[in-house]
Amino acid sequence: MLADEPVRTLAGRAPSYAAVLAPGLIDPDYETPAGVVGPRGKGAVKRYNVYRNNVTVSLIDALAAVFPVTQRITGVEFFRAMARFHVRGTPPRSPLLFEYGHDFPDFIARYEYAQPMPYLADTARIERAWLDVYHAADMPPLPAQKLAAIPPALLADVAFVPHPATRIVRSQFPALSIFVANRGDGPIENIETFVPEDALITRPEQEVTVRQLPPGGAEFLMQLLSGQALGDAAAIALEIAPDFDLASNIAGMIEAGVFVALHAGDHP
């Protein structure tokens, strides 16, 4: 509990419980706040340290729940040590634990002891995207008939409205294959080819789906997601990948539920 006379703020008002307790909850070197006391007014250093440790463990557990593939790759001991360093430098910004960890993949990319696993950060990005897609807003995906109804002369000018449950993760490593190989509890299959992979994560119905995009496909979709017209996006994709198949990529994005609506000039 807090003492009857907690430290006053510059405005002369007593700080809240959160303001007194929070600063040291993820920093083991932070001294117990002076206003925190135990029963009968006694010091509460041990009580505060137990609470501080419980907070840290809870946040590490939250990261383990969000990044089970990453933990399987590194092993529990390595993962929890890495997560502890992240927790100390990155307090949560939301009371919802499933939202914690958006910065964790970037931390992994900088973490000294993870450097021998350069694919690990991108694998974690796919995991984070999977959870974000799972919790994204529900909206019916764009029906194929809507696009088919656009006159051919107007197709190049068609622009799309993204589905809120759409994410793209690009990687210089086979991060998607590594993610898939480590998703379950069974034996891990060897990755035969160590090549770049781009992942599309969507939720067209109630189930999250993860697909590998063909060469040029990620750039194509990223252009469309940013509001570029179909013709412009296709031209950019063809510059990157001369073998880019426009028809199959359009069919794939409709099947994946990447968009919810489209517009082409005066034809909604």
PDB file of C-alpha atoms in Angstrom:
ATOM      1  CA  MET A   1       0.000   0.000   0.000  1.00  0.00           C
ATOM      2  CA  LEU A   2       0.984   3.667  -0.261  1.00  0.00           C
ATOM      3  CA  ALA A   3       1.909   5.701   2.775  1.00  0.00           C
ATOM      4  CA  ASP A   4      -0.578   8.297   4.009  1.00  0.00           C
ATOM      5  CA  GLU A   5       1.731  11.095   2.882  1.00  0.00           C
ATOM      6  CA  PRO A   6       3.057  10.166  -0.557  1.00  0.00           C
ATOM      7  CA  VAL A   7       5.520  12.396  -2.367  1.00  0.00           C
ATOM      8  CA  ARG A   8       3.788  15.420  -3.829  1.00  0.00           C
ATOM      9  CA  THR A   9       3.978  16.464  -7.439  1.00  0.00           C
ATOM     10  CA  LEU A  10       5.024  19.931  -8.593  1.00  0.00           C
ATOM     11  CA  ALA A  11       1.357  20.809  -8.911  1.00  0.00           C
ATOM     12  CA  GLY A  12       0.880  19.980  -5.245  1.00  0.00           C
ATOM     13  CA  ARG A  13      -1.299  16.916  -5.850  1.00  0.00           C
ATOM     14  CA  ALA A  14      -0.519  13.391  -4.722  1.00  0.00           C
ATOM     15  CA  PRO A  15       0.494  11.141  -7.613  1.00  0.00           C
ATOM     16  CA  SER A  16      -1.650   8.172  -8.508  1.00  0.00           C
ATOM     17  CA  TYR A  17      -0.810   4.617  -7.505  1.00  0.00           C
ATOM     18  CA  ALA A  18       0.277   3.925 -11.069  1.00  0.00           C
ATOM     19  CA  ALA A  19       2.564   6.945 -11.183  1.00  0.00           C
ATOM     20  CA  VAL A  20       4.299   5.824  -7.979  1.00  0.00           C
ATOM     21  CA  LEU A  21       4.514   2.099  -8.724  1.00  0.00           C
ATOM     22  CA  ALA A  22       5.022   1.939 -12.478  1.00  0.00           C
ATOM     23  CA  PRO A  23       8.496   3.423 -13.094  1.00  0.00           C
ATOM     24  CA  GLY A  24      10.347   0.566 -11.415  1.00  0.00           C
ATOM     25  CA  LEU A  25       8.139  -2.365 -12.335  1.00  0.00           C
ATOM     26  CA  ILE A  26      10.326  -3.425 -15.266  1.00  0.00           C
ATOM     27  CA  ASP A  27      13.650  -2.044 -14.022  1.00  0.00           C
ATOM     28  CA  PRO A  28      15.345  -4.265 -11.400  1.00  0.00           C
ATOM     29  CA  ASP A  29      17.778  -1.453 -10.518  1.00  0.00           C
ATOM     30  CA  TYR A  30      15.008   1.012  -9.700  1.00  0.00           C
ATOM     31  CA  GLU A  31      14.694   1.627  -5.970  1.00  0.00           C
ATOM     32  CA  THR A  32      11.435   0.880  -4.209  1.00  0.00           C
ATOM     33  CA  PRO A  33       9.359   4.098  -4.202  1.00  0.00           C
ATOM     34  CA  ALA A  34       9.482   5.859  -0.842  1.00  0.00           C
ATOM     35  CA  GLY A  35       5.699   6.033  -0.628  1.00  0.00           C
ATOM     36  CA  VAL A  36       5.216   2.271  -0.816  1.00  0.00           C
ATOM     37  CA  VAL A  37       4.808   0.621   2.601  1.00  0.00           C
ATOM     38  CA  GLY A  38       3.583  -2.680   3.939  1.00  0.00           C
ATOM     39  CA  PRO A  39       1.265  -3.531   6.860  1.00  0.00           C
ATOM     40  CA  ARG A  40       1.618  -1.331   9.933  1.00  0.00           C
ATOM     41  CA  GLY A  41       3.687   1.178   7.997  1.00  0.00           C
ATOM     42  CA  LYS A  42       6.701  -1.083   7.567  1.00  0.00           C
ATOM     43  CA  GLY A  43       8.905  -0.992   4.497  1.00  0.00           C
ATOM     44  CA  ALA A  44       7.742  -3.010   1.530  1.00  0.00           C
ATOM     45  CA  VAL A  45      10.945  -3.601  -0.425  1.00  0.00           C
ATOM     46  CA  LYS A  46      10.483  -7.376  -0.603  1.00  0.00           C
ATOM     47  CA  ARG A  47       6.797  -7.065  -1.474  1.00  0.00           C
ATOM     48  CA  TYR A  48       7.537  -4.567  -4.225  1.00  0.00           C
ATOM     49  CA  ASN A  49      10.325  -6.731  -5.642  1.00  0.00           C
ATOM     50  CA  VAL A  50       7.989  -9.750  -5.756  1.00  0.00           C
ATOM     51  CA  TYR A  51       5.377  -7.668  -7.536  1.00  0.00           C
ATOM     52  CA  ARG A  52       8.006  -6.281  -9.909  1.00  0.00           C
ATOM     53  CA  ASN A  53       9.185  -9.796 -10.744  1.00  0.00           C
ATOM     54  CA  ASN A  54       5.590 -10.941 -11.316  1.00  0.00           C
ATOM     55  CA  VAL A  55       5.037  -8.097 -13.787  1.00  0.00           C
ATOM     56  CA  THR A  56       8.202  -8.991 -15.713  1.00  0.00           C
ATOM     57  CA  VAL A  57       7.314 -12.686 -15.807  1.00  0.00           C
ATOM     58  CA  SER A  58       3.785 -11.872 -16.993  1.00  0.00           C
ATOM     59  CA  LEU A  59       5.126  -9.778 -19.883  1.00  0.00           C
ATOM     60  CA  ILE A  60       7.626 -12.487 -20.840  1.00  0.00           C
ATOM     61  CA  ASP A  61       4.778 -15.014 -20.786  1.00  0.00           C
ATOM     62  CA  ALA A  62       2.754 -12.691 -23.013  1.00  0.00           C
ATOM     63  CA  LEU A  63       5.607 -12.560 -25.531  1.00  0.00           C
ATOM     64  CA  ALA A  64       5.935 -16.350 -25.435  1.00  0.00           C
ATOM     65  CA  ALA A  65       2.212 -16.645 -26.209  1.00  0.00           C
ATOM     66  CA  VAL A  66       2.493 -14.270 -29.165  1.00  0.00           C
ATOM     67  CA  PHE A  67       5.754 -15.728 -30.524  1.00  0.00           C
ATOM     68  CA  PRO A  68       5.621 -19.518 -29.989  1.00  0.00           C
ATOM     69  CA  VAL A  69       7.473 -20.227 -33.257  1.00  0.00           C
ATOM     70  CA  THR A  70      10.273 -17.860 -32.304  1.00  0.00           C
ATOM     71  CA  GLN A  71      10.522 -19.547 -28.915  1.00  0.00           C
ATOM     72  CA  ARG A  72      10.621 -22.993 -30.513  1.00  0.00           C
ATOM     73  CA  ILE A  73      13.478 -21.909 -32.776  1.00  0.00           C
ATOM     74  CA  THR A  74      15.578 -20.369 -30.007  1.00  0.00           C
ATOM     75  CA  GLY A  75      14.622 -22.650 -27.153  1.00  0.00           C
ATOM     76  CA  VAL A  76      12.769 -21.555 -24.032  1.00  0.00           C
ATOM     77  CA  GLU A  77      15.809 -20.443 -22.034  1.00  0.00           C
ATOM     78  CA  PHE A  78      17.242 -18.276 -24.825  1.00  0.00           C
ATOM     79  CA  PHE A  79      13.831 -16.817 -25.649  1.00  0.00           C
ATOM     80  CA  ARG A  80      13.017 -15.836 -22.075  1.00  0.00           C
ATOM     81  CA  ALA A  81      16.427 -14.243 -21.561  1.00  0.00           C
ATOM     82  CA  MET A  82      15.996 -12.253 -24.785  1.00  0.00           C
ATOM     83  CA  ALA A  83      12.423 -11.326 -23.866  1.00  0.00           C
ATOM     84  CA  ARG A  84      13.527 -10.112 -20.435  1.00  0.00           C
ATOM     85  CA  PHE A  85      15.889  -7.590 -22.016  1.00  0.00           C
ATOM     86  CA  HIS A  86      13.084  -6.421 -24.301  1.00  0.00           C
ATOM     87  CA  VAL A  87      10.647  -6.045 -21.409  1.00  0.00           C
ATOM     88  CA  ARG A  88      13.104  -3.891 -19.459  1.00  0.00           C
ATOM     89  CA  GLY A  89      13.400  -1.430 -22.317  1.00  0.00           C
ATOM     90  CA  THR A  90       9.845  -1.518 -23.676  1.00  0.00           C
ATOM     91  CA  PRO A  91       6.961  -1.134 -21.219  1.00  0.00           C
ATOM     92  CA  PRO A  92       3.472  -2.019 -22.481  1.00  0.00           C
ATOM     93  CA  ARG A  93       1.346   0.785 -23.931  1.00  0.00           C
ATOM     94  CA  SER A  94      -1.956  -1.086 -23.738  1.00  0.00           C
ATOM     95  CA  PRO A  95      -3.738  -2.987 -20.950  1.00  0.00           C
ATOM     96  CA  LEU A  96      -4.397  -5.801 -23.476  1.00  0.00           C
ATOM     97  CA  LEU A  97      -1.523  -8.269 -23.244  1.00  0.00           C
ATOM     98  CA  PHE A  98      -2.063  -9.646 -26.763  1.00  0.00           C
ATOM     99  CA  GLU A  99      -1.153  -6.193 -28.093  1.00  0.00           C
ATOM    100  CA  TYR A 100       2.230  -6.309 -26.378  1.00  0.00           C
ATOM    101  CA  GLY A 101       5.218  -7.155 -28.550  1.00  0.00           C
ATOM    102  CA  HIS A 102       4.830  -5.070 -31.708  1.00  0.00           C
ATOM    103  CA  ASP A 103       8.422  -3.858 -31.210  1.00  0.00           C
ATOM    104  CA  PHE A 104       9.803  -7.293 -30.360  1.00  0.00           C
ATOM    105  CA  PRO A 105      10.818  -8.313 -33.931  1.00  0.00           C
ATOM    106  CA  ASP A 106      12.814  -5.084 -34.327  1.00  0.00           C
ATOM    107  CA  PHE A 107      14.450  -5.777 -30.968  1.00  0.00           C
ATOM    108  CA  ILE A 108      15.374  -9.295 -32.142  1.00  0.00           C
ATOM    109  CA  ALA A 109      17.009  -7.819 -35.246  1.00  0.00           C
ATOM    110  CA  ARG A 110      19.257  -5.710 -32.962  1.00  0.00           C
ATOM    111  CA  TYR A 111      19.809  -8.311 -30.244  1.00  0.00           C
ATOM    112  CA  GLU A 112      23.481  -9.289 -30.209  1.00  0.00           C
ATOM    113  CA  TYR A 113      22.993 -12.952 -29.377  1.00  0.00           C
ATOM    114  CA  ALA A 114      20.365 -13.450 -32.107  1.00  0.00           C
ATOM    115  CA  GLN A 115      22.704 -12.357 -34.907  1.00  0.00           C
ATOM    116  CA  PRO A 116      23.636 -15.971 -35.794  1.00  0.00           C
ATOM    117  CA  MET A 117      19.920 -16.390 -36.664  1.00  0.00           C
ATOM    118  CA  PRO A 118      19.375 -13.533 -39.151  1.00  0.00           C
ATOM    119  CA  TYR A 119      16.008 -14.969 -40.216  1.00  0.00           C
ATOM    120  CA  LEU A 120      14.603 -14.866 -36.682  1.00  0.00           C
ATOM    121  CA  ALA A 121      13.329 -11.269 -36.731  1.00  0.00           C
ATOM    122  CA  ASP A 122      11.368 -11.779 -39.960  1.00  0.00           C
ATOM    123  CA  THR A 123       9.911 -15.024 -38.635  1.00  0.00           C
ATOM    124  CA  ALA A 124       8.757 -13.090 -35.575  1.00  0.00           C
ATOM    125  CA  ARG A 125       7.262 -10.421 -37.855  1.00  0.00           C
ATOM    126  CA  ILE A 126       5.134 -13.089 -39.528  1.00  0.00           C
ATOM    127  CA  GLU A 127       3.972 -14.283 -36.090  1.00  0.00           C
ATOM    128  CA  ARG A 128       3.077 -10.742 -35.030  1.00  0.00           C
ATOM    129  CA  ALA A 129       1.245 -10.152 -38.311  1.00  0.00           C
ATOM    130  CA  TRP A 130      -0.670 -13.416 -37.823  1.00  0.00           C
ATOM    131  CA  LEU A 131      -1.978 -12.227 -34.457  1.00  0.00           C
ATOM    132  CA  ASP A 132      -2.804  -8.732 -35.741  1.00  0.00           C
ATOM    133  CA  VAL A 133      -4.765 -10.271 -38.620  1.00  0.00           C
ATOM    134  CA  TYR A 134      -6.569 -12.587 -36.223  1.00  0.00           C
ATOM    135  CA  HIS A 135      -7.761  -9.626 -34.122  1.00  0.00           C
ATOM    136  CA  ALA A 136      -8.465  -7.260 -37.034  1.00  0.00           C
ATOM    137  CA  ALA A 137     -11.962  -6.015 -37.779  1.00  0.00           C
ATOM    138  CA  ASP A 138     -14.384  -8.313 -39.595  1.00  0.00           C
ATOM    139  CA  MET A 139     -15.409  -7.195 -43.078  1.00  0.00           C
ATOM    140  CA  PRO A 140     -16.688  -9.168 -46.073  1.00  0.00           C
ATOM    141  CA  PRO A 141     -13.950  -9.540 -48.708  1.00  0.00           C
ATOM    142  CA  LEU A 142     -14.355  -8.195 -52.219  1.00  0.00           C
ATOM    143  CA  PRO A 143     -16.365 -10.651 -54.385  1.00  0.00           C
ATOM    144  CA  ALA A 144     -14.724 -11.660 -57.654  1.00  0.00           C
ATOM    145  CA  GLN A 145     -17.893 -10.597 -59.494  1.00  0.00           C
ATOM    146  CA  LYS A 146     -17.296  -6.953 -58.536  1.00  0.00           C
ATOM    147  CA  LEU A 147     -13.999  -6.863 -60.360  1.00  0.00           C
ATOM    148  CA  ALA A 148     -15.328  -8.893 -63.302  1.00  0.00           C
ATOM    149  CA  ALA A 149     -18.084  -6.302 -63.770  1.00  0.00           C
ATOM    150  CA  ILE A 150     -15.589  -3.502 -64.475  1.00  0.00           C
ATOM    151  CA  PRO A 151     -15.354  -2.728 -68.240  1.00  0.00           C
ATOM    152  CA  PRO A 152     -11.960  -3.814 -69.630  1.00  0.00           C
ATOM    153  CA  ALA A 153     -11.173  -0.255 -70.701  1.00  0.00           C
ATOM    154  CA  LEU A 154     -11.376   0.883 -67.080  1.00  0.00           C
ATOM    155  CA  LEU A 155      -9.435  -1.929 -65.438  1.00  0.00           C
ATOM    156  CA  ALA A 156      -6.099  -0.086 -65.456  1.00  0.00           C
ATOM    157  CA  ASP A 157      -7.642   2.713 -63.387  1.00  0.00           C
ATOM    158  CA  VAL A 158      -9.217   0.467 -60.755  1.00  0.00           C
ATOM    159  CA  ALA A 159      -8.111   1.148 -57.168  1.00  0.00           C
ATOM    160  CA  PHE A 160      -8.795  -1.083 -54.189  1.00  0.00           C
ATOM    161  CA  VAL A 161      -9.807  -0.646 -50.550  1.00  0.00           C
ATOM    162  CA  PRO A 162      -7.674  -2.896 -48.309  1.00  0.00           C
ATOM    163  CA  HIS A 163      -9.209  -5.389 -45.930  1.00  0.00           C
ATOM    164  CA  PRO A 164      -8.191  -4.512 -42.330  1.00  0.00           C
ATOM    165  CA  ALA A 165      -7.004  -8.120 -41.908  1.00  0.00           C
ATOM    166  CA  THR A 166      -4.276  -7.924 -44.565  1.00  0.00           C
ATOM    167  CA  ARG A 167      -0.543  -7.896 -43.869  1.00  0.00           C
ATOM    168  CA  ILE A 168       2.554  -8.426 -46.015  1.00  0.00           C
ATOM    169  CA  VAL A 169       5.923  -9.442 -44.568  1.00  0.00           C
ATOM    170  CA  ARG A 170       8.922  -9.366 -46.890  1.00  0.00           C
ATOM    171  CA  SER A 171      12.121 -11.199 -46.022  1.00  0.00           C
ATOM    172  CA  GLN A 172      15.548 -11.798 -47.496  1.00  0.00           C
ATOM    173  CA  PHE A 173      15.359 -15.221 -45.844  1.00  0.00           C
ATOM    174  CA  PRO A 174      12.950 -18.191 -46.076  1.00  0.00           C
ATOM    175  CA  ALA A 175      11.136 -16.815 -43.030  1.00  0.00           C
ATOM    176  CA  LEU A 176       7.753 -18.125 -44.175  1.00  0.00           C
ATOM    177  CA  SER A 177       9.055 -21.669 -44.640  1.00  0.00           C
ATOM    178  CA  ILE A 178      10.725 -21.467 -41.223  1.00  0.00           C
ATOM    179  CA  PHE A 179       7.475 -20.193 -39.707  1.00  0.00           C
ATOM    180  CA  VAL A 180       5.435 -23.025 -41.240  1.00  0.00           C
ATOM    181  CA  ALA A 181       8.012 -25.673 -40.289  1.00  0.00           C
ATOM    182  CA  ASN A 182       7.925 -24.603 -36.631  1.00  0.00           C
ATOM    183  CA  ARG A 183       4.190 -23.955 -36.204  1.00  0.00           C
ATOM    184  CA  GLY A 184       3.288 -27.342 -34.768  1.00  0.00           C
ATOM    185  CA  ASP A 185       4.762 -29.702 -32.225  1.00  0.00           C
ATOM    186  CA  GLY A 186       5.843 -32.362 -34.705  1.00  0.00           C
ATOM    187  CA  PRO A 187       9.252 -32.960 -36.296  1.00  0.00           C
ATOM    188  CA  ILE A 188      10.790 -29.968 -38.049  1.00  0.00           C
ATOM    189  CA  GLU A 189      11.391 -30.439 -41.750  1.00  0.00           C
ATOM    190  CA  ASN A 190      14.613 -29.177 -43.271  1.00  0.00           C
ATOM    191  CA  ILE A 191      14.505 -26.026 -45.379  1.00  0.00           C
ATOM    192  CA  GLU A 192      15.902 -27.157 -48.728  1.00  0.00           C
ATOM    193  CA  THR A 193      16.443 -23.743 -50.354  1.00  0.00           C
ATOM    194  CA  PHE A 194      17.594 -20.689 -48.432  1.00  0.00           C
ATOM    195  CA  VAL A 195      16.021 -17.965 -50.582  1.00  0.00           C
ATOM    196  CA  PRO A 196      14.018 -14.767 -49.960  1.00  0.00           C
ATOM    197  CA  GLU A 197      10.299 -15.190 -49.321  1.00  0.00           C
ATOM    198  CA  ASP A 198       7.385 -12.750 -49.157  1.00  0.00           C
ATOM    199  CA  ALA A 199       4.402 -13.695 -47.019  1.00  0.00           C
ATOM    200  CA  LEU A 200       0.775 -12.599 -47.352  1.00  0.00           C
ATOM    201  CA  ILE A 201      -1.279 -12.968 -44.183  1.00  0.00           C
ATOM    202  CA  THR A 202      -5.057 -12.538 -44.468  1.00  0.00           C
ATOM    203  CA  ARG A 203      -8.317 -13.636 -42.889  1.00  0.00           C
ATOM    204  CA  PRO A 204     -10.927 -13.812 -45.656  1.00  0.00           C
ATOM    205  CA  GLU A 205     -13.388 -15.683 -43.439  1.00  0.00           C
ATOM    206  CA  GLN A 206     -12.816 -16.794 -39.849  1.00  0.00           C
ATOM    207  CA  GLU A 207      -9.444 -18.483 -40.300  1.00  0.00           C
ATOM    208  CA  VAL A 208      -6.078 -16.773 -40.772  1.00  0.00           C
ATOM    209  CA  THR A 209      -4.273 -17.907 -43.916  1.00  0.00           C
ATOM    210  CA  VAL A 210      -0.607 -17.449 -44.780  1.00  0.00           C
ATOM    211  CA  ARG A 211       0.561 -17.626 -48.403  1.00  0.00           C
ATOM    212  CA  GLN A 212       3.856 -17.199 -50.179  1.00  0.00           C
ATOM    213  CA  LEU A 213       3.769 -14.477 -52.826  1.00  0.00           C
ATOM    214  CA  PRO A 214       5.385 -15.039 -56.227  1.00  0.00           C
ATOM    215  CA  PRO A 215       8.170 -12.761 -57.558  1.00  0.00           C
ATOM    216  CA  GLY A 216       6.749  -9.272 -57.994  1.00  0.00           C
ATOM    217  CA  GLY A 217       3.626 -10.167 -56.028  1.00  0.00           C
ATOM    218  CA  ALA A 218       4.582  -8.355 -52.826  1.00  0.00           C
ATOM    219  CA  GLU A 219       5.438  -5.124 -54.633  1.00  0.00           C
ATOM    220  CA  PHE A 220       2.253  -5.420 -56.674  1.00  0.00           C
ATOM    221  CA  LEU A 221       0.054  -5.791 -53.600  1.00  0.00           C
ATOM    222  CA  MET A 222       1.911  -3.147 -51.620  1.00  0.00           C
ATOM    223  CA  GLN A 223       1.270  -0.651 -54.405  1.00  0.00           C
ATOM    224  CA  LEU A 224      -2.426  -1.553 -54.452  1.00  0.00           C
ATOM    225  CA  LEU A 225      -2.657  -1.376 -50.657  1.00  0.00           C
ATOM    226  CA  SER A 226      -1.193   2.128 -50.794  1.00  0.00           C
ATOM    227  CA  GLY A 227      -3.925   3.233 -53.217  1.00  0.00           C
ATOM    228  CA  GLN A 228      -2.148   2.918 -56.560  1.00  0.00           C
ATOM    229  CA  ALA A 229      -4.267   2.018 -59.592  1.00  0.00           C
ATOM    230  CA  LEU A 230      -4.125  -1.509 -60.976  1.00  0.00           C
ATOM    231  CA  GLY A 231      -2.279  -0.519 -64.152  1.00  0.00           C
ATOM    232  CA  ASP A 232       0.429   1.396 -62.287  1.00  0.00           C
ATOM    233  CA  ALA A 233       0.909  -1.401 -59.758  1.00  0.00           C
ATOM    234  CA  ALA A 234       1.215  -3.979 -62.545  1.00  0.00           C
ATOM    235  CA  ALA A 235       3.813  -1.881 -64.367  1.00  0.00           C
ATOM    236  CA  ILE A 236       5.964  -1.653 -61.239  1.00  0.00           C
ATOM    237  CA  ALA A 237       5.660  -5.400 -60.627  1.00  0.00           C
ATOM    238  CA  LEU A 238       6.702  -6.150 -64.217  1.00  0.00           C
ATOM    239  CA  GLU A 239       9.776  -3.953 -63.850  1.00  0.00           C
ATOM    240  CA  ILE A 240      10.836  -6.015 -60.843  1.00  0.00           C
ATOM    241  CA  ALA A 241       9.794  -9.413 -62.204  1.00  0.00           C
ATOM    242  CA  PRO A 242       9.462  -9.620 -66.012  1.00  0.00           C
ATOM    243  CA  ASP A 243       7.665 -12.968 -65.652  1.00  0.00           C
ATOM    244  CA  PHE A 244       5.023 -11.461 -63.364  1.00  0.00           C
ATOM    245  CA  ASP A 245       1.643 -13.048 -64.154  1.00  0.00           C
ATOM    246  CA  LEU A 246      -0.980 -10.339 -63.701  1.00  0.00           C
ATOM    247  CA  ALA A 247      -4.044 -12.570 -64.151  1.00  0.00           C
ATOM    248  CA  SER A 248      -2.957 -15.187 -61.609  1.00  0.00           C
ATOM    249  CA  ASN A 249      -1.929 -12.526 -59.089  1.00  0.00           C
ATOM    250  CA  ILE A 250      -5.292 -10.792 -59.374  1.00  0.00           C
ATOM    251  CA  ALA A 251      -7.076 -14.127 -58.909  1.00  0.00           C
ATOM    252  CA  GLY A 252      -4.867 -14.914 -55.918  1.00  0.00           C
ATOM    253  CA  MET A 253      -5.493 -11.615 -54.153  1.00  0.00           C
ATOM    254  CA  ILE A 254      -9.259 -11.955 -54.605  1.00  0.00           C
ATOM    255  CA  GLU A 255      -9.183 -15.513 -53.278  1.00  0.00           C
ATOM    256  CA  ALA A 256      -7.068 -14.415 -50.306  1.00  0.00           C
ATOM    257  CA  GLY A 257      -9.543 -11.660 -49.399  1.00  0.00           C
ATOM    258  CA  VAL A 258      -6.980  -8.864 -49.569  1.00  0.00           C
ATOM    259  CA  PHE A 259      -9.549  -6.157 -50.397  1.00  0.00           C
ATOM    260  CA  VAL A 260     -13.094  -5.186 -49.432  1.00  0.00           C
ATOM    261  CA  ALA A 261     -14.066  -2.784 -52.217  1.00  0.00           C
ATOM    262  CA  LEU A 262     -12.869  -1.092 -55.405  1.00  0.00           C
ATOM    263  CA  HIS A 263     -13.532   1.989 -57.454  1.00  0.00           C
ATOM    264  CA  ALA A 264     -12.799   2.958 -61.036  1.00  0.00           C
ATOM    265  CA  GLY A 265     -13.535   6.560 -61.890  1.00  0.00           C
ATOM    266  CA  ASP A 266     -17.297   7.079 -61.739  1.00  0.00           C
ATOM    267  CA  HIS A 267     -17.989   3.350 -61.434  1.00  0.00           C
ATOM    268  CA  PRO A 268     -18.173   2.436 -57.708  1.00  0.00           C
TER     269      PRO A 268
END
